Short mmCIF file of C-alpha atoms in Angstrom, two decimals:
data_model
loop_
_atom_site.label_atom_id
_atom_site.label_comp_id
_atom_site.label_asym_id
_atom_site.label_seq_id
_atom_site.Cartn_x
_atom_site.Cartn_y
_atom_site.Cartn_z
CA MET A 1 77.08 -127.11 -74.03
CA CYS A 2 73.61 -126.49 -75.46
CA GLY A 3 71.05 -129.28 -75.70
CA GLU A 4 71.11 -129.35 -79.52
CA ASP A 5 74.92 -129.75 -79.61
CA LEU A 6 74.74 -132.54 -77.09
CA LEU A 7 72.02 -134.34 -78.99
CA LYS A 8 74.12 -134.12 -82.16
CA LYS A 9 77.03 -135.69 -80.24
CA SER A 10 74.87 -138.71 -79.49
CA ASN A 11 75.80 -140.09 -82.91
CA MET A 12 79.54 -139.85 -82.20
CA ALA A 13 81.66 -142.81 -81.17
CA GLY A 14 82.99 -143.08 -77.65
CA PHE A 15 79.91 -141.86 -75.80
CA LEU A 16 79.51 -143.46 -72.36
CA PRO A 17 76.83 -146.19 -72.13
CA LYS A 18 74.96 -144.25 -69.43
CA ILE A 19 74.42 -141.15 -71.54
CA CYS A 20 73.77 -143.24 -74.65
CA ALA A 21 70.94 -144.99 -72.77
CA ALA A 22 69.53 -141.65 -71.58
CA LEU A 23 69.75 -140.18 -75.06
CA ASP A 24 68.10 -143.26 -76.57
CA VAL A 25 65.10 -142.67 -74.32
CA TRP A 26 65.13 -138.91 -74.96
CA MET A 27 65.09 -139.40 -78.75
CA LEU A 28 61.96 -141.57 -78.67
CA GLY A 29 58.48 -140.21 -79.24
CA SER A 30 56.80 -139.23 -75.97
CA HIS A 31 54.52 -142.27 -75.67
CA GLU A 32 57.31 -144.67 -76.70
CA ARG A 33 59.56 -142.96 -74.16
CA ASP A 34 57.05 -143.53 -71.39
CA ALA A 35 56.60 -147.16 -72.46
CA ALA A 36 60.38 -147.65 -72.17
CA VAL A 37 60.49 -145.96 -68.77
CA ALA A 38 57.59 -148.15 -67.57
CA ARG A 39 59.35 -151.29 -68.72
CA GLN A 40 62.59 -150.27 -67.04
CA ALA A 41 60.69 -149.54 -63.83
CA LEU A 42 59.08 -153.00 -63.88
CA GLU A 43 62.36 -154.78 -64.63
CA GLU A 44 64.33 -153.30 -61.75
CA SER A 45 65.21 -155.67 -58.92
CA VAL A 46 62.84 -153.62 -56.77
CA VAL A 47 59.99 -152.25 -58.90
CA ASN A 48 60.24 -148.48 -59.29
CA PHE A 49 56.70 -147.60 -58.34
CA LYS A 50 57.34 -143.87 -58.33
CA ALA A 51 58.26 -143.94 -62.04
CA LEU A 52 55.05 -145.81 -62.83
CA ILE A 53 52.93 -143.47 -60.73
CA GLU A 54 54.46 -140.43 -62.44
CA ILE A 55 53.43 -141.80 -65.84
CA LEU A 56 49.83 -142.72 -64.90
CA VAL A 57 49.26 -139.46 -63.02
CA GLY A 58 51.11 -137.12 -65.36
CA ARG A 59 49.67 -138.17 -68.71
CA LYS A 60 46.29 -137.63 -70.34
CA SER A 61 44.12 -140.65 -71.02
CA SER A 62 44.70 -140.40 -74.79
CA HIS A 63 48.46 -140.49 -74.16
CA ILE A 64 48.11 -143.46 -71.77
CA ALA A 65 46.36 -145.40 -74.52
CA LEU A 66 49.30 -144.71 -76.87
CA ILE A 67 51.76 -145.71 -74.15
CA LYS A 68 49.99 -149.04 -73.74
CA GLN A 69 50.03 -149.61 -77.50
CA ALA A 70 53.74 -148.79 -77.67
CA TYR A 71 54.46 -151.05 -74.71
CA GLN A 72 52.65 -153.96 -76.36
CA THR A 73 54.41 -153.35 -79.69
CA ARG A 74 57.90 -153.05 -78.18
CA TYR A 75 57.73 -155.77 -75.54
CA LYS A 76 54.91 -158.08 -76.68
CA ARG A 77 53.34 -157.65 -73.28
CA HIS A 78 50.38 -155.78 -71.73
CA LEU A 79 51.27 -152.99 -69.31
CA ASP A 80 48.12 -153.38 -67.22
CA GLN A 81 48.75 -157.10 -66.77
CA ASP A 82 52.40 -156.57 -65.87
CA ILE A 83 51.38 -154.12 -63.18
CA ALA A 84 48.65 -156.42 -61.83
CA ASN A 85 51.11 -159.34 -61.73
CA ILE A 86 53.86 -157.60 -59.72
CA GLU A 87 55.27 -159.86 -57.04
CA PRO A 88 55.36 -159.49 -54.12
CA PRO A 89 52.20 -157.41 -53.80
CA HIS A 90 52.75 -153.78 -52.80
CA PRO A 91 50.47 -150.92 -51.65
CA TYR A 92 51.42 -148.88 -54.71
CA GLN A 93 50.27 -151.73 -56.92
CA LYS A 94 46.60 -151.36 -56.01
CA ILE A 95 46.76 -147.63 -56.64
CA LEU A 96 48.43 -148.21 -60.00
CA VAL A 97 45.77 -150.72 -61.04
CA ALA A 98 43.06 -148.22 -60.06
CA LEU A 99 44.72 -145.41 -61.99
CA ALA A 100 45.14 -147.59 -65.07
CA THR A 101 41.42 -148.41 -64.86
CA SER A 102 40.44 -144.75 -64.49
CA HIS A 103 42.08 -143.88 -67.80
CA LYS A 104 39.75 -146.35 -69.52
CA ALA A 105 36.50 -145.59 -67.68
CA HIS A 106 36.32 -141.98 -66.54
CA ASN A 107 34.14 -139.16 -67.85
CA ALA A 108 36.16 -136.36 -69.40
CA ASP A 109 33.98 -133.66 -67.85
CA VAL A 110 34.89 -132.26 -64.40
CA SER A 111 32.04 -131.93 -61.90
CA GLN A 112 32.07 -129.71 -58.79
CA HIS A 113 29.19 -131.73 -57.35
CA VAL A 114 31.03 -135.06 -57.76
CA ALA A 115 34.17 -133.50 -56.29
CA LYS A 116 32.33 -132.37 -53.16
CA CYS A 117 30.65 -135.77 -52.75
CA ASP A 118 33.95 -137.60 -53.16
CA ALA A 119 35.66 -135.23 -50.70
CA LYS A 120 32.92 -135.94 -48.14
CA ARG A 121 33.32 -139.70 -48.64
CA LEU A 122 37.08 -139.42 -48.20
CA TYR A 123 36.58 -137.50 -44.97
CA GLU A 124 33.92 -139.81 -43.55
CA THR A 125 35.98 -142.94 -44.23
CA GLY A 126 39.29 -141.31 -43.31
CA GLU A 127 39.96 -138.73 -40.62
CA GLY A 128 36.22 -138.59 -39.82
CA SER A 129 36.41 -142.22 -38.69
CA PRO A 130 38.53 -143.80 -35.93
CA GLY A 131 40.53 -146.13 -38.15
CA ALA A 132 42.92 -145.78 -41.08
CA ALA A 133 41.82 -144.52 -44.47
CA GLU A 134 39.36 -146.93 -46.07
CA LYS A 135 41.19 -148.52 -49.02
CA ALA A 136 38.06 -149.60 -50.83
CA VAL A 137 36.65 -146.06 -51.01
CA VAL A 138 39.95 -144.52 -52.06
CA LEU A 139 40.55 -147.12 -54.74
CA GLU A 140 36.99 -146.83 -56.05
CA ILE A 141 37.44 -143.07 -56.50
CA PHE A 142 40.84 -143.53 -58.11
CA SER A 143 39.46 -146.08 -60.54
CA LYS A 144 36.42 -144.02 -61.61
CA ARG A 145 37.67 -140.42 -61.78
CA SER A 146 39.98 -138.61 -64.13
CA ILE A 147 43.13 -136.93 -62.81
CA PRO A 148 41.56 -133.43 -63.23
CA GLN A 149 38.46 -134.64 -61.37
CA MET A 150 40.57 -136.02 -58.53
CA LYS A 151 42.56 -132.82 -58.37
CA LEU A 152 39.28 -130.90 -57.96
CA THR A 153 38.19 -133.36 -55.27
CA PHE A 154 41.33 -132.74 -53.22
CA SER A 155 40.92 -128.98 -53.68
CA CYS A 156 37.34 -129.27 -52.41
CA TYR A 157 38.55 -131.31 -49.47
CA LYS A 158 40.88 -128.49 -48.43
CA HIS A 159 38.16 -125.88 -48.92
CA ILE A 160 35.60 -127.83 -46.86
CA TYR A 161 37.82 -129.17 -44.06
CA GLY A 162 40.49 -126.51 -43.90
CA HIS A 163 43.56 -128.58 -44.73
CA ASP A 164 45.04 -130.79 -47.42
CA TYR A 165 43.84 -134.38 -47.67
CA THR A 166 47.44 -135.53 -47.18
CA LYS A 167 47.42 -134.04 -43.68
CA SER A 168 44.68 -136.50 -42.71
CA LEU A 169 47.08 -139.30 -43.64
CA LYS A 170 49.71 -138.18 -41.12
CA ARG A 171 47.79 -139.15 -38.02
CA GLY A 172 49.81 -141.37 -35.72
CA ASN A 173 51.39 -144.40 -37.35
CA SER A 174 50.36 -144.31 -40.99
CA THR A 175 50.02 -147.54 -42.94
CA ASP A 176 52.08 -148.45 -45.98
CA PHE A 177 48.99 -147.82 -48.10
CA GLU A 178 48.54 -144.32 -46.61
CA ASP A 179 52.23 -143.54 -47.24
CA ALA A 180 51.84 -144.57 -50.87
CA LEU A 181 48.58 -142.64 -51.16
CA LYS A 182 50.24 -139.50 -49.77
CA MET A 183 52.86 -139.53 -52.53
CA VAL A 184 50.27 -140.06 -55.26
CA VAL A 185 48.03 -137.25 -54.03
CA LYS A 186 50.97 -134.83 -53.90
CA CYS A 187 51.82 -135.74 -57.48
CA ILE A 188 48.23 -135.11 -58.56
CA LEU A 189 47.77 -131.80 -56.67
CA ASN A 190 50.95 -129.96 -57.58
CA PRO A 191 53.22 -131.72 -60.10
CA PRO A 192 55.89 -128.96 -60.30
CA ASN A 193 56.27 -128.93 -56.51
CA TYR A 194 56.35 -132.74 -56.39
CA TYR A 195 59.06 -132.89 -59.07
CA ALA A 196 61.12 -130.12 -57.48
CA LYS A 197 61.18 -132.10 -54.20
CA THR A 198 61.93 -135.34 -56.03
CA LEU A 199 64.86 -133.72 -57.84
CA TYR A 200 66.28 -132.25 -54.62
CA ALA A 201 66.02 -135.57 -52.79
CA SER A 202 67.64 -137.34 -55.74
CA ILE A 203 70.49 -134.81 -56.08
CA LYS A 204 71.16 -133.94 -52.45
CA GLY A 205 70.35 -137.20 -50.73
CA THR A 206 72.90 -139.45 -49.09
CA ARG A 207 73.42 -141.03 -52.53
CA VAL A 208 72.87 -139.19 -55.79
CA ASP A 209 70.13 -141.02 -57.71
CA LYS A 210 71.20 -140.16 -61.26
CA ALA A 211 68.57 -142.41 -62.79
CA ALA A 212 65.76 -140.55 -60.99
CA VAL A 213 67.23 -137.17 -61.98
CA ALA A 214 67.44 -138.21 -65.62
CA ARG A 215 63.92 -139.69 -65.55
CA VAL A 216 62.34 -136.53 -64.20
CA LEU A 217 64.28 -134.19 -66.47
CA VAL A 218 63.53 -136.21 -69.61
CA SER A 219 59.86 -136.52 -68.64
CA ARG A 220 59.28 -132.86 -67.71
CA ALA A 221 61.73 -131.04 -70.02
CA GLU A 222 58.98 -129.95 -72.41
CA VAL A 223 56.13 -129.87 -69.91
CA ASP A 224 56.77 -127.66 -66.88
CA MET A 225 60.53 -127.48 -66.36
CA ASP A 226 60.47 -123.67 -66.06
CA GLU A 227 57.98 -123.91 -63.18
CA ILE A 228 59.96 -126.73 -61.54
CA GLN A 229 63.10 -124.58 -61.69
CA ARG A 230 61.28 -121.63 -60.16
CA ILE A 231 59.96 -123.74 -57.26
CA PHE A 232 63.31 -125.46 -56.80
CA LYS A 233 65.11 -122.11 -56.39
CA LYS A 234 62.42 -120.76 -54.05
CA LYS A 235 62.40 -123.87 -51.81
CA TYR A 236 66.13 -124.60 -51.73
CA GLY A 237 67.82 -121.26 -52.45
CA MET A 238 69.78 -122.41 -55.47
CA GLU A 239 69.36 -122.97 -59.19
CA LEU A 240 68.60 -126.53 -60.30
CA ARG A 241 71.49 -126.51 -62.76
CA ASP A 242 73.88 -125.48 -59.96
CA ALA A 243 72.62 -128.30 -57.73
CA ILE A 244 73.28 -130.77 -60.57
CA CYS A 245 76.78 -129.39 -61.20
CA GLU A 246 77.64 -129.57 -57.48
CA SER A 247 76.59 -133.20 -57.05
CA ILE A 248 77.30 -134.89 -60.41
CA PRO A 249 80.86 -135.15 -61.79
CA SER A 250 81.67 -133.09 -64.86
CA GLY A 251 81.27 -134.72 -68.25
CA ASP A 252 78.84 -135.25 -71.09
CA TYR A 253 76.25 -136.92 -68.85
CA ARG A 254 76.11 -133.88 -66.54
CA ASP A 255 76.03 -131.58 -69.60
CA PHE A 256 73.02 -133.54 -70.89
CA LEU A 257 71.17 -133.22 -67.59
CA VAL A 258 71.92 -129.51 -67.35
CA ALA A 259 70.69 -129.02 -70.92
CA LEU A 260 67.38 -130.68 -69.97
CA ALA A 261 67.11 -128.80 -66.69
CA THR A 262 67.47 -125.44 -68.41
CA LYS A 263 65.17 -126.25 -71.33
CA ALA A 264 62.14 -123.96 -71.30
CA SER A 265 58.72 -125.51 -71.53
CA THR A 266 57.09 -125.49 -74.93
CA ALA A 267 53.73 -126.82 -73.72
#
């Protein structure tokens, strides 16, 4: 079933609540959709930090501003405050607060000089020192730099020191903060690769995480789904749509996910 046919069926009676919920989110404007995903992530019994990270890392600052407006309009709440007030405190929370701040404060221009300086600071306070990565330095950089600037910084780090920054976070027993940082950096550096791995883990894990599959497919369907599909097939030797069909029972919900997975990027 093609995506357009399935979307038309969303108005028909008898649709399962699960697919109706997914279609409701899909039919929203992009910033309203992200606001809804953020609210759902915050309302889960265990906060879905990955969903929140994906929004703050994967969207331009102008889009983030619209997400925050939509969030306030729909829920009469402030997204930044809801993130800051998460209980109990979590390592992802500090990174999220820093990222939210960066979207308000950063310079839009990308600087090679700043990237090299930041890479040096990360090294000197990370693997170049005997202890764990220095949170204060990492969070300062995350709060003051744009996503493109941070991506350049991590590229400079690899060029200068010969390996990815994430490798420096794998020394011995990593802290919870370093584990969280590792995931965020991977999402910044190579989004298609990050999402391909997330989809595989969600589809082929011990338990199929349908919510995560739907979230990623809805979020990336018109962004870089073609590239995600290419990486997925290269890494795992199978088409994304085939992996979905093997792990999720047949029906309209699976048809909807397959339609999203095979939707070519328009961006």
